[in-house]
Amino acid sequence: MTRYVMQRILGMLAVMFTVVTIVFIIVRVAPGDPAAVMLGPDATAADIAGLRSRLGLDQSLSTQYVLFLGQMLRGDLGQSIFLNMPVLSALAERAEPTFFLTLFSILIASAIALPVGILSAYRRGSLFDQLATTFAMFAASIPSFWLGLILIQVFAVRYGWMPASGYGGPDASFLERLRHLVLPALALGIVSSALITRFTRASMLDVLNDDYVRTARSKGMGEWGVVMKHAFKNALIPVLTVVGLTAALLISGAVVTETVFSLPGIGNLVVSAVLRRDYPVIQGALLVIAALYVLINFLIDMLYLAIDPRVRY
Amino acid sequence: MAAPASPAGRPRLASLILQRKTLVIGLIVLTVIALLAILAPLIAPYSPSRLSVVNRLKAPSERWFFGTDEFGRDVFSRTIYAGQLSLLVGAAATALAAVLGITLGLMAGFFRRFDGVIARIIDAMMAFPDILLAISLVAALGPSLATVIVALGIVYAPRLARIVRASTLIIRELPYVEAARALGVPTWRIMTRHVLRNLVSPILVQASFIFAYAMLAEASLSFLGVGVSPEIPTWGTMIAGGRQYIGQADWMMLFPGAAIVLTVLSLQLVGDGLRDLLDPRLRKDL
């Protein structure tokens, strides 16, 4: 088992090394001079030369790559051109809304998907199952930003129950800030619940016909116990995987949703960085989010080892 | 149970398709949407760019089925015209993803010396959330219709490459591939005739899902203002345009959004239906 864990850690490092290389390439494939693009048409030749040297763009590609790798190893993501601060600090400053938005979205998605998926599998072929399957397919087809706009129209503009945008200002209490996250989290949560519902249903269908479930029933165990204690517990592992991966993918959804709701999170930061061609921020955000995804994947694998006695390497 | 075979094989396939309700519904809806988009010049009651300031922000009515926008342009005409570009971007991105994904997957699966590098690149590419990678690529390449297609093609290629690689690794060890090799059949011919031909089903299924994801991603990019120019009507740019009139004219964003939902839903129905039809082992809900 230790060998497997070591192998996974090495594999994770190899993927991260490739991720860093891809990010390096993405910024360098930009046609023309990135420094000139970043500074815009009004920049003087001296400004451009200054930025080129600050970013190390005046050196050979191989030197740039080695310097870039060294910088990443030190955890230095560079300096934002427009915010005039380290990229890591800019990301950290914006992490709170994104973290809570992701957390609430995953809670809402699970609160919808787990009961619907379990009941849908238990009553396979029933009207409920058909409705649940239709819901899952429908939810997966909705762009989260469009759903966000509909929620704003209904709950903020028409009824005025919820704030339409923002994060409550700098002096807002924690509760007030959370209130601003209700609609965006609903928009993301409903859309993300589609995948988890489908996985829960499929995973439950797999285990509901297993021998141990039949044995539990033949021992006279109540249906609730059979479904929750025996079936769901075993169906939980693949479901956990998809919940974990959805959490990582939600960061992608947050990019768009934060823009709809003007939330000052990492997603919003990335979009403004793209519009202003602030390459160090784009680069840093890509790296941090990809690293989170790889790490979550690794942690899920380790969780498998810890909770499922059948998984042995 | 297999449907009756015919010498040409066609009636058998047709009857198999007809047996699958979701596939039929998906295909019908998709065909209607595609026809509406293609025949937009014949169907649209107004030109999509015709301005009429006196008729700005009119609610849906018999005269304007989907209402009008802030410049008095007919939202129905714009929605069906926008379908042309939205579908084109989705289809072109899927085609590019297929070419890249199949080439990489076949090379990794067939040639051991490439496998390590390509497999690692696929894993690393899959670690980036799709929208984030797409907007970074568009930012690097400069926003335009072509770069959106290229970016989405690159973003979704690893999904196909992974499937093609995994299947190729199995097929290359099968006796008929060995036999072809022993007979001296050139490698490229084995790859295309013997391996690729057996991968048509999973590729087709995955491609229909990629088409759906690419359409959602294009809409997101256009909405964020980092995709195609806001003046070009796509469903995403139309929703972005309707955003500031949400309290006065919600139809401006409702109808293009509904068009995205219907198209993506029909593509998913087609994907699911094809999966059941072409490869029962891949069914998600056995």
Coordinates of C-alpha atoms in Angstrom, one line a residue:
Chain A
M1 CA 0.0 0.0 0.0
T2 CA 2.8 2.4 0.8
R3 CA 4.2 1.7 -2.6
Y4 CA 0.9 2.6 -4.2
V5 CA 0.7 5.9 -2.2
M6 CA 4.3 6.7 -3.3
Q7 CA 3.4 5.9 -6.9
R8 CA 0.4 8.1 -6.7
I9 CA 2.4 11.0 -5.2
L10 CA 5.0 10.7 -8.0
G11 CA 2.2 10.5 -10.6
M12 CA 0.6 13.6 -9.1
L13 CA 4.0 15.5 -9.3
A14 CA 4.4 14.4 -12.9
V15 CA 1.0 15.7 -13.8
M16 CA 1.7 19.0 -12.0
F17 CA 5.0 19.4 -13.8
T18 CA 3.1 18.9 -17.1
V19 CA 0.4 21.4 -15.9
V20 CA 3.1 24.0 -15.2
T21 CA 4.6 23.4 -18.7
I22 CA 1.3 23.8 -20.4
V23 CA 0.6 27.0 -18.5
F24 CA 4.0 28.3 -19.6
I25 CA 3.3 27.4 -23.2
I26 CA -0.2 29.0 -23.2
V27 CA 1.1 32.4 -22.3
R28 CA 4.0 32.2 -24.8
V29 CA 1.8 31.2 -27.7
A30 CA 0.2 34.6 -27.7
P31 CA 0.8 36.2 -31.1
G32 CA 2.9 39.2 -31.0
D33 CA 4.6 40.6 -27.9
P34 CA 2.7 39.8 -24.7
A35 CA 4.2 42.9 -23.0
A36 CA 2.9 45.2 -25.8
V37 CA -0.5 43.4 -25.6
M38 CA -0.7 43.9 -21.9
L39 CA 0.3 47.6 -21.9
G40 CA -2.1 48.5 -24.8
P41 CA -1.7 50.8 -27.8
D42 CA -0.6 53.9 -25.8
A43 CA 2.5 52.3 -24.3
T44 CA 5.9 53.7 -25.2
A45 CA 8.8 51.5 -26.5
A46 CA 10.5 52.1 -23.2
D47 CA 7.5 50.9 -21.2
I48 CA 7.3 47.8 -23.3
A49 CA 11.0 47.1 -22.9
G50 CA 10.7 47.6 -19.1
L51 CA 7.9 45.2 -18.8
R52 CA 9.6 42.7 -21.1
S53 CA 12.6 42.7 -18.8
R54 CA 10.5 42.6 -15.6
L55 CA 8.7 39.5 -16.9
G56 CA 11.9 38.0 -18.3
L57 CA 10.5 38.0 -21.8
D58 CA 13.8 39.4 -23.2
Q59 CA 15.6 36.1 -22.4
S60 CA 15.7 32.9 -24.5
L61 CA 12.7 30.6 -24.2
S62 CA 14.7 27.9 -22.5
T63 CA 16.0 30.3 -19.9
Q64 CA 12.5 31.6 -19.4
Y65 CA 11.3 28.1 -18.8
V66 CA 14.0 27.3 -16.2
L67 CA 13.3 30.6 -14.4
F68 CA 9.6 29.9 -14.5
L69 CA 10.0 26.4 -13.0
G70 CA 12.2 27.8 -10.3
Q71 CA 9.7 30.5 -9.5
M72 CA 6.9 27.9 -9.3
L73 CA 9.0 25.7 -7.0
R74 CA 9.4 28.6 -4.6
G75 CA 5.6 29.2 -4.7
D76 CA 6.1 32.6 -6.4
L77 CA 3.3 33.1 -8.9
G78 CA 4.6 36.5 -10.1
Q79 CA 3.3 40.0 -9.9
S80 CA 0.0 41.3 -11.3
I81 CA 0.5 44.0 -13.9
F82 CA -2.7 45.9 -13.2
L83 CA -3.3 45.2 -9.5
N84 CA 0.4 45.9 -8.7
M85 CA 0.6 43.2 -6.1
P86 CA 1.8 39.5 -6.0
V87 CA -0.6 37.2 -7.8
L88 CA -0.7 34.9 -4.8
S89 CA -1.9 37.7 -2.6
A90 CA -4.5 38.8 -5.2
L91 CA -5.8 35.2 -5.3
A92 CA -5.8 34.8 -1.5
E93 CA -7.7 38.1 -1.1
R94 CA -10.5 36.9 -3.4
A95 CA -10.6 33.3 -2.1
E96 CA -13.3 33.8 0.5
P97 CA -16.4 34.3 -1.7
T98 CA -15.2 31.6 -4.1
F99 CA -14.6 29.2 -1.3
F100 CA -18.1 29.7 0.3
L101 CA -19.8 29.8 -3.1
T102 CA -18.2 26.4 -3.9
L103 CA -19.1 25.0 -0.5
F104 CA -22.7 26.1 -0.6
S105 CA -23.2 25.0 -4.2
I106 CA -21.9 21.5 -3.4
L107 CA -24.1 21.3 -0.3
I108 CA -27.2 22.4 -2.3
A109 CA -26.2 20.0 -5.1
S110 CA -25.8 17.1 -2.7
A111 CA -29.0 18.0 -0.8
I112 CA -30.9 17.7 -4.1
A113 CA -29.0 14.9 -5.8
L114 CA -28.5 12.3 -3.0
P115 CA -32.2 11.8 -2.0
V116 CA -33.4 12.1 -5.6
G117 CA -30.8 9.6 -6.8
I118 CA -31.4 7.1 -4.0
L119 CA -35.2 7.2 -4.4
S120 CA -35.0 7.1 -8.1
A121 CA -32.9 3.9 -8.1
Y122 CA -35.1 2.4 -5.4
R123 CA -38.2 3.0 -7.4
R124 CA -36.6 2.2 -10.8
G125 CA -39.0 2.7 -13.7
S126 CA -41.6 4.6 -11.6
L127 CA -43.0 8.0 -12.5
F128 CA -40.7 9.5 -9.9
D129 CA -37.7 7.8 -11.5
Q130 CA -38.7 9.2 -14.9
L131 CA -39.2 12.7 -13.6
A132 CA -35.9 12.5 -11.7
T133 CA -34.0 11.3 -14.8
T134 CA -35.6 14.1 -16.9
F135 CA -34.7 16.7 -14.2
A136 CA -31.1 15.5 -14.2
M137 CA -30.8 15.8 -18.0
F138 CA -32.6 19.1 -18.0
A139 CA -30.4 20.6 -15.2
A140 CA -27.3 19.5 -17.1
S141 CA -28.4 21.4 -20.1
I142 CA -28.9 24.8 -18.4
P143 CA -26.1 27.3 -18.6
S144 CA -25.5 28.3 -15.0
F145 CA -25.2 32.0 -15.9
W146 CA -28.7 31.9 -17.5
L147 CA -30.2 30.3 -14.5
G148 CA -28.5 32.9 -12.3
L149 CA -30.1 35.7 -14.4
I150 CA -33.6 34.0 -14.0
L151 CA -33.1 33.8 -10.2
I152 CA -32.1 37.4 -10.1
Q153 CA -35.2 38.4 -12.2
V154 CA -37.5 36.4 -9.9
F155 CA -36.1 36.7 -6.4
A156 CA -34.2 40.0 -6.5
V157 CA -36.0 42.2 -9.2
R158 CA -39.6 40.9 -8.9
Y159 CA -39.9 40.0 -5.2
G160 CA -36.9 41.7 -3.7
W161 CA -36.2 38.9 -1.3
M162 CA -32.5 38.5 -2.1
P163 CA -29.8 40.9 -3.1
A164 CA -29.1 40.8 -6.9
S165 CA -25.4 41.2 -6.8
G166 CA -22.3 42.0 -4.8
Y167 CA -20.9 40.6 -1.6
G168 CA -22.4 43.2 0.8
G169 CA -19.6 45.7 0.9
P170 CA -16.5 45.9 3.1
D171 CA -18.4 46.4 6.4
A172 CA -21.0 43.7 5.8
S173 CA -21.5 41.1 8.6
F174 CA -20.7 37.5 7.8
L175 CA -24.4 36.7 7.7
E176 CA -25.0 39.5 5.3
R177 CA -22.3 38.2 3.0
L178 CA -23.7 34.7 3.1
R179 CA -27.1 36.2 2.1
H180 CA -25.4 37.5 -1.1
L181 CA -24.3 33.9 -1.8
V182 CA -27.8 32.3 -1.7
L183 CA -28.8 33.0 -5.4
P184 CA -25.4 32.2 -7.0
A185 CA -25.0 29.0 -4.9
L186 CA -28.6 28.0 -6.0
A187 CA -27.7 28.6 -9.6
L188 CA -24.5 26.6 -9.5
G189 CA -25.9 23.9 -7.1
I190 CA -29.0 23.1 -9.2
V191 CA -26.9 22.8 -12.4
S192 CA -24.2 20.6 -10.6
S193 CA -26.9 18.4 -9.0
A194 CA -27.5 16.8 -12.4
L195 CA -24.3 14.8 -12.5
I196 CA -24.4 13.8 -8.9
T197 CA -28.1 12.6 -9.3
R198 CA -27.1 10.5 -12.3
F199 CA -24.1 9.0 -10.5
T200 CA -26.0 8.3 -7.2
R201 CA -28.8 6.6 -9.2
A202 CA -26.4 4.4 -11.2
S203 CA -24.3 3.6 -8.2
M204 CA -27.4 2.6 -6.1
L205 CA -28.7 0.5 -9.0
D206 CA -25.4 -1.4 -9.0
V207 CA -25.6 -2.3 -5.3
L208 CA -29.3 -2.8 -4.8
N209 CA -29.2 -6.1 -6.6
D210 CA -26.1 -7.4 -4.7
D211 CA -26.2 -10.5 -2.5
Y212 CA -25.6 -8.7 0.8
V213 CA -28.6 -6.4 0.1
R214 CA -30.7 -9.5 -0.6
T215 CA -29.3 -11.2 2.6
A216 CA -30.2 -8.1 4.7
R217 CA -33.7 -8.2 3.4
S218 CA -34.1 -11.9 4.0
K219 CA -33.0 -11.4 7.6
G220 CA -36.1 -9.3 8.0
M221 CA -34.4 -5.9 8.1
G222 CA -36.6 -2.9 7.4
E223 CA -36.4 -1.3 3.9
W224 CA -35.0 1.9 5.3
G225 CA -32.1 0.0 7.0
V226 CA -31.5 -2.0 3.9
V227 CA -31.3 1.0 1.6
M228 CA -29.4 3.4 3.9
K229 CA -27.2 1.1 6.0
H230 CA -26.3 -1.5 3.4
A231 CA -26.9 -0.2 -0.1
F232 CA -26.2 3.5 0.2
K233 CA -23.1 3.0 2.4
N234 CA -21.6 0.9 -0.4
A235 CA -22.8 3.1 -3.2
L236 CA -21.3 6.1 -1.5
I237 CA -17.7 5.6 -2.7
P238 CA -18.3 6.4 -6.4
V239 CA -20.7 9.1 -5.3
L240 CA -18.0 10.7 -3.2
T241 CA -15.7 10.7 -6.2
V242 CA -18.2 12.6 -8.3
V243 CA -19.0 15.0 -5.4
G244 CA -15.2 15.7 -5.0
L245 CA -14.7 16.2 -8.7
T246 CA -17.8 18.4 -9.0
A247 CA -16.4 20.6 -6.2
A248 CA -13.2 21.0 -8.3
L249 CA -15.2 21.7 -11.5
L250 CA -17.5 24.2 -9.6
I251 CA -14.5 26.6 -9.6
S252 CA -15.0 26.7 -13.4
G253 CA -18.7 27.4 -13.0
A254 CA -17.8 30.1 -10.4
V255 CA -15.9 32.0 -13.1
V256 CA -19.1 32.7 -14.9
T257 CA -21.5 32.8 -11.9
E258 CA -19.3 35.3 -10.0
T259 CA -19.5 37.6 -13.1
V260 CA -23.3 37.4 -13.2
F261 CA -23.6 38.2 -9.5
S262 CA -20.6 40.6 -9.4
L263 CA -19.1 38.6 -6.6
P264 CA -15.5 39.7 -5.9
G265 CA -14.1 36.1 -6.1
I266 CA -11.3 34.4 -8.0
G267 CA -13.6 33.8 -11.0
N268 CA -14.3 37.5 -11.3
L269 CA -10.5 38.2 -10.9
V270 CA -9.7 35.8 -13.8
V271 CA -12.3 37.4 -16.1
S272 CA -11.0 40.9 -15.5
A273 CA -7.5 39.6 -15.9
V274 CA -8.5 38.1 -19.3
L275 CA -10.1 41.3 -20.4
R276 CA -7.0 43.3 -19.3
R277 CA -4.6 40.7 -20.6
D278 CA -3.0 40.5 -17.1
Y279 CA -1.1 37.3 -18.0
P280 CA 0.6 36.6 -14.6
V281 CA -2.9 36.5 -12.9
I282 CA -4.3 34.2 -15.6
Q283 CA -1.3 32.0 -15.3
G284 CA -1.4 31.9 -11.5
A285 CA -5.2 31.2 -11.4
L286 CA -4.8 28.4 -13.9
L287 CA -2.0 26.8 -11.9
V288 CA -3.7 27.1 -8.5
I289 CA -7.0 25.7 -9.7
A290 CA -5.4 22.9 -11.7
A291 CA -3.3 22.0 -8.6
L292 CA -6.5 22.0 -6.5
Y293 CA -8.1 19.6 -9.0
V294 CA -5.1 17.2 -9.0
L295 CA -4.9 17.4 -5.2
I296 CA -8.7 16.6 -4.7
N297 CA -8.3 13.7 -7.2
F298 CA -5.4 12.4 -5.1
L299 CA -7.3 12.9 -1.8
I300 CA -10.3 11.0 -3.2
D301 CA -8.0 8.1 -4.1
M302 CA -6.6 8.1 -0.6
L303 CA -10.1 8.2 0.8
Y304 CA -10.9 5.1 -1.2
L305 CA -8.0 3.3 0.5
A306 CA -9.1 4.5 3.9
I307 CA -12.8 3.6 3.8
D308 CA -13.2 0.7 1.4
P309 CA -11.6 -2.5 2.6
R310 CA -12.0 -4.0 -0.9
V311 CA -9.5 -1.5 -2.3
R312 CA -6.1 -2.8 -1.6
Y313 CA -3.0 -2.2 -3.7
Chain B
M1 CA -33.2 -8.6 -28.9
A2 CA -31.8 -8.0 -32.3
A3 CA -34.1 -6.4 -34.9
P4 CA -34.6 -8.2 -38.2
A5 CA -31.6 -7.9 -40.5
S6 CA -31.8 -7.0 -44.1
P7 CA -29.3 -7.4 -46.9
A8 CA -28.6 -3.7 -46.9
G9 CA -28.6 -3.5 -43.1
R10 CA -30.5 -0.1 -43.3
P11 CA -34.0 -1.1 -42.1
R12 CA -32.4 -2.9 -39.2
L13 CA -30.6 0.3 -38.0
A14 CA -33.7 2.4 -38.7
S15 CA -35.9 0.1 -36.6
L16 CA -33.3 0.0 -33.8
I17 CA -33.2 3.8 -33.8
L18 CA -37.0 4.0 -33.8
Q19 CA -37.2 1.7 -30.8
R20 CA -35.3 4.3 -28.7
K21 CA -37.7 7.1 -27.8
T22 CA -35.2 9.5 -26.3
L23 CA -32.9 9.1 -29.4
V24 CA -35.8 9.8 -31.7
I25 CA -37.0 12.9 -29.7
G26 CA -33.4 14.2 -29.5
L27 CA -32.9 13.8 -33.2
I28 CA -36.2 15.5 -34.1
V29 CA -35.6 18.5 -31.8
L30 CA -32.0 18.8 -33.1
T31 CA -33.1 18.6 -36.7
V32 CA -35.8 21.3 -36.1
I33 CA -33.3 23.6 -34.4
A34 CA -30.7 23.1 -37.2
L35 CA -33.4 23.7 -39.9
L36 CA -34.6 26.8 -38.2
A37 CA -31.0 28.1 -38.1
I38 CA -30.1 27.1 -41.7
L39 CA -33.3 28.4 -43.1
A40 CA -33.3 31.6 -41.0
P41 CA -33.1 33.9 -44.1
L42 CA -36.4 32.4 -45.3
I43 CA -38.1 32.0 -41.9
A44 CA -37.1 35.2 -40.0
P45 CA -39.8 37.9 -40.3
Y46 CA -37.2 40.7 -40.0
S47 CA -33.5 41.2 -40.7
P48 CA -31.6 40.4 -37.5
S49 CA -29.9 43.7 -37.6
R50 CA -32.9 45.9 -38.6
L51 CA -33.1 48.8 -36.1
S52 CA -36.4 50.3 -35.1
V53 CA -36.0 52.7 -32.2
V54 CA -39.7 53.4 -31.9
N55 CA -40.3 49.7 -31.3
R56 CA -37.6 49.2 -28.7
L57 CA -38.2 46.8 -25.8
K58 CA -41.6 45.6 -27.0
A59 CA -43.0 42.6 -25.2
P60 CA -43.6 39.3 -27.1
S61 CA -46.8 39.6 -29.3
E62 CA -48.2 38.4 -32.6
R63 CA -46.0 41.0 -34.4
W64 CA -42.8 40.2 -32.5
F65 CA -43.0 36.5 -31.3
F66 CA -40.1 36.9 -28.9
G67 CA -40.4 40.7 -28.4
T68 CA -37.7 43.3 -29.4
D69 CA -34.4 44.4 -27.9
E70 CA -33.0 47.8 -26.8
F71 CA -32.5 48.8 -30.5
G72 CA -36.0 47.6 -31.6
R73 CA -34.4 44.5 -33.3
D74 CA -36.7 41.4 -33.5
V75 CA -35.5 38.9 -30.9
F76 CA -37.1 35.9 -32.7
S77 CA -35.2 36.7 -35.9
R78 CA -32.0 37.2 -34.0
T79 CA -32.4 34.0 -32.0
I80 CA -32.8 31.8 -35.1
Y81 CA -29.9 33.7 -36.9
A82 CA -27.7 33.3 -33.8
G83 CA -28.4 29.6 -33.9
Q84 CA -26.3 29.4 -37.1
L85 CA -23.1 30.6 -35.3
S86 CA -23.8 28.8 -32.1
L87 CA -24.3 25.5 -33.9
L88 CA -21.3 26.2 -36.2
V89 CA -19.0 26.9 -33.2
G90 CA -20.2 23.7 -31.5
A91 CA -19.8 21.6 -34.6
A92 CA -16.5 23.0 -35.6
A93 CA -15.0 22.7 -32.1
T94 CA -16.3 19.1 -31.9
A95 CA -14.7 18.3 -35.3
L96 CA -11.4 19.8 -34.2
A97 CA -11.5 18.0 -30.9
A98 CA -12.2 14.7 -32.8
V99 CA -9.2 15.2 -35.1
L100 CA -6.8 16.1 -32.3
G101 CA -8.2 13.5 -29.8
I102 CA -8.3 10.6 -32.3
T103 CA -4.8 11.3 -33.6
L104 CA -3.3 11.6 -30.0
G105 CA -5.3 8.7 -28.7
L106 CA -4.3 6.4 -31.6
M107 CA -0.6 7.4 -31.3
A108 CA -0.5 6.9 -27.6
G109 CA -2.3 3.5 -27.8
F110 CA -0.4 2.2 -30.8
F111 CA 3.1 3.4 -30.2
R112 CA 4.5 2.6 -26.7
R113 CA 7.2 5.3 -27.0
F114 CA 4.7 8.1 -27.3
D115 CA 2.3 6.7 -24.7
G116 CA 4.0 8.0 -21.5
V117 CA 4.2 11.6 -22.8
I118 CA 0.8 11.8 -24.4
A119 CA -1.0 10.1 -21.5
R120 CA 0.6 12.6 -19.1
I121 CA -0.4 15.5 -21.3
I122 CA -4.0 14.2 -21.4
D123 CA -4.1 13.9 -17.6
A124 CA -2.7 17.4 -17.2
M125 CA -5.1 18.9 -19.7
M126 CA -8.0 17.3 -17.9
A127 CA -6.9 19.0 -14.7
F128 CA -7.9 22.4 -16.0
P129 CA -11.6 23.3 -15.7
D130 CA -12.9 23.6 -19.3
I131 CA -14.1 27.2 -19.2
L132 CA -11.0 28.4 -17.4
L133 CA -8.7 26.8 -19.9
A134 CA -10.8 28.0 -22.8
I135 CA -10.8 31.7 -21.7
S136 CA -7.0 31.5 -21.0
L137 CA -6.4 30.2 -24.5
V138 CA -8.7 32.8 -26.1
A139 CA -6.9 35.5 -24.0
A140 CA -3.6 34.2 -25.4
L141 CA -4.7 33.8 -29.0
G142 CA -6.9 37.0 -29.1
P143 CA -10.7 36.8 -29.1
S144 CA -12.3 35.9 -32.4
L145 CA -14.7 33.3 -33.8
A146 CA -11.8 31.1 -35.0
T147 CA -9.9 31.3 -31.7
V148 CA -13.0 30.3 -29.8
I149 CA -13.3 27.2 -32.0
V150 CA -9.6 26.4 -31.7
A151 CA -9.7 26.9 -27.9
L152 CA -12.7 24.7 -27.4
G153 CA -11.3 22.1 -29.8
I154 CA -8.1 21.9 -27.7
V155 CA -10.0 21.9 -24.4
Y156 CA -12.2 18.9 -25.4
A157 CA -9.7 16.9 -27.4
P158 CA -8.3 15.1 -24.3
R159 CA -11.7 13.6 -23.5
L160 CA -11.7 11.8 -26.9
A161 CA -8.0 11.0 -26.7
R162 CA -8.4 9.2 -23.4
I163 CA -11.2 7.0 -24.8
V164 CA -9.4 6.3 -28.1
R165 CA -6.1 5.5 -26.2
A166 CA -7.8 3.1 -23.8
S167 CA -9.6 1.2 -26.5
T168 CA -6.6 1.1 -28.8
L169 CA -4.5 -0.4 -26.1
I170 CA -7.0 -3.3 -26.0
I171 CA -7.6 -3.6 -29.7
R172 CA -3.9 -3.6 -30.7
E173 CA -3.4 -6.9 -28.8
L174 CA -6.4 -8.7 -30.5
P175 CA -5.6 -11.6 -32.8
Y176 CA -6.9 -10.0 -35.9
V177 CA -4.6 -7.0 -35.5
E178 CA -1.7 -9.4 -34.9
A179 CA -2.8 -11.3 -38.0
A180 CA -2.8 -8.1 -40.0
R181 CA 0.6 -7.3 -38.8
A182 CA 1.9 -10.7 -39.6
L183 CA 0.5 -10.3 -43.2
G184 CA 2.6 -7.1 -43.5
V185 CA -0.3 -4.7 -43.5
P186 CA 1.2 -1.2 -43.0
T187 CA 0.7 0.3 -39.5
W188 CA -1.3 3.3 -40.7
R189 CA -3.7 1.0 -42.5
I190 CA -4.1 -1.2 -39.3
M191 CA -4.8 2.0 -37.4
T192 CA -7.4 3.3 -39.7
R193 CA -9.1 0.1 -41.0
H194 CA -8.8 -2.2 -38.0
V195 CA -8.6 0.0 -35.0
L196 CA -10.4 3.2 -35.8
R197 CA -13.3 1.4 -37.4
N198 CA -14.0 -0.4 -34.2
L199 CA -13.9 2.8 -32.3
V200 CA -16.6 4.6 -34.3
S201 CA -19.3 3.9 -31.6
P202 CA -17.6 5.4 -28.5
I203 CA -16.2 8.3 -30.6
L204 CA -19.7 9.1 -31.9
V205 CA -21.2 9.0 -28.4
Q206 CA -18.5 11.1 -26.9
A207 CA -18.6 13.6 -29.8
S208 CA -22.3 14.3 -29.2
F209 CA -21.6 15.1 -25.6
I210 CA -18.6 17.3 -26.6
F211 CA -20.9 19.1 -29.0
A212 CA -23.2 19.9 -26.1
Y213 CA -20.4 21.0 -23.7
A214 CA -18.8 23.1 -26.5
M215 CA -22.1 24.9 -27.0
L216 CA -22.5 25.6 -23.3
A217 CA -18.9 26.8 -23.1
E218 CA -19.2 29.0 -26.2
A219 CA -22.3 30.6 -24.6
S220 CA -20.3 31.2 -21.4
L221 CA -17.4 32.8 -23.2
S222 CA -19.6 35.0 -25.3
F223 CA -21.6 36.0 -22.1
L224 CA -18.3 36.9 -20.4
G225 CA -17.3 39.1 -23.3
V226 CA -14.1 37.0 -24.0
G227 CA -15.5 35.1 -26.9
V228 CA -16.8 36.3 -30.2
S229 CA -17.4 40.1 -30.6
P230 CA -20.6 41.3 -28.8
E231 CA -21.9 42.7 -32.1
I232 CA -22.1 39.2 -33.6
P233 CA -25.4 37.5 -32.5
T234 CA -24.8 34.2 -30.8
W235 CA -27.1 32.9 -28.0
G236 CA -24.4 33.8 -25.5
T237 CA -23.9 37.4 -26.7
M238 CA -27.7 37.9 -26.8
I239 CA -28.1 36.8 -23.2
A240 CA -25.2 39.2 -22.2
G241 CA -27.0 42.0 -24.1
G242 CA -30.3 41.3 -22.3
R243 CA -28.6 41.3 -18.8
Q244 CA -29.0 45.0 -18.2
Y245 CA -32.6 45.0 -19.2
I246 CA -33.5 42.1 -16.9
G247 CA -36.2 44.2 -15.0
Q248 CA -37.8 45.7 -18.1
A249 CA -37.4 43.1 -20.9
D250 CA -36.6 39.7 -19.6
W251 CA -37.6 38.1 -22.9
M252 CA -34.3 39.4 -24.3
M253 CA -32.4 36.8 -22.3
L254 CA -35.1 34.2 -21.8
F255 CA -35.5 33.1 -25.4
P256 CA -31.8 32.7 -26.4
G257 CA -31.3 30.9 -23.1
A258 CA -34.2 28.5 -23.8
A259 CA -32.6 27.9 -27.3
I260 CA -29.4 26.8 -25.6
V261 CA -31.2 24.5 -23.1
L262 CA -33.2 22.9 -25.9
T263 CA -30.2 22.3 -28.1
V264 CA -28.0 21.0 -25.4
L265 CA -30.8 18.8 -24.1
S266 CA -31.4 17.3 -27.5
L267 CA -27.7 16.7 -28.0
Q268 CA -27.6 14.9 -24.6
L269 CA -30.6 12.8 -25.6
V270 CA -28.9 11.9 -28.8
G271 CA -25.7 11.0 -27.0
D272 CA -27.5 8.8 -24.4
G273 CA -29.6 7.2 -27.2
L274 CA -26.5 6.5 -29.3
R275 CA -24.7 5.0 -26.3
D276 CA -27.6 2.6 -25.7
L277 CA -27.9 1.8 -29.4
L278 CA -24.3 1.3 -30.3
D279 CA -22.7 -0.1 -27.2
P280 CA -25.0 -1.6 -24.5
R281 CA -21.9 -2.1 -22.3
L282 CA -21.5 1.6 -21.9
R283 CA -25.0 2.2 -20.7
K284 CA -25.0 4.4 -17.7
D285 CA -28.2 3.0 -16.1
L286 CA -28.0 -0.7 -16.5

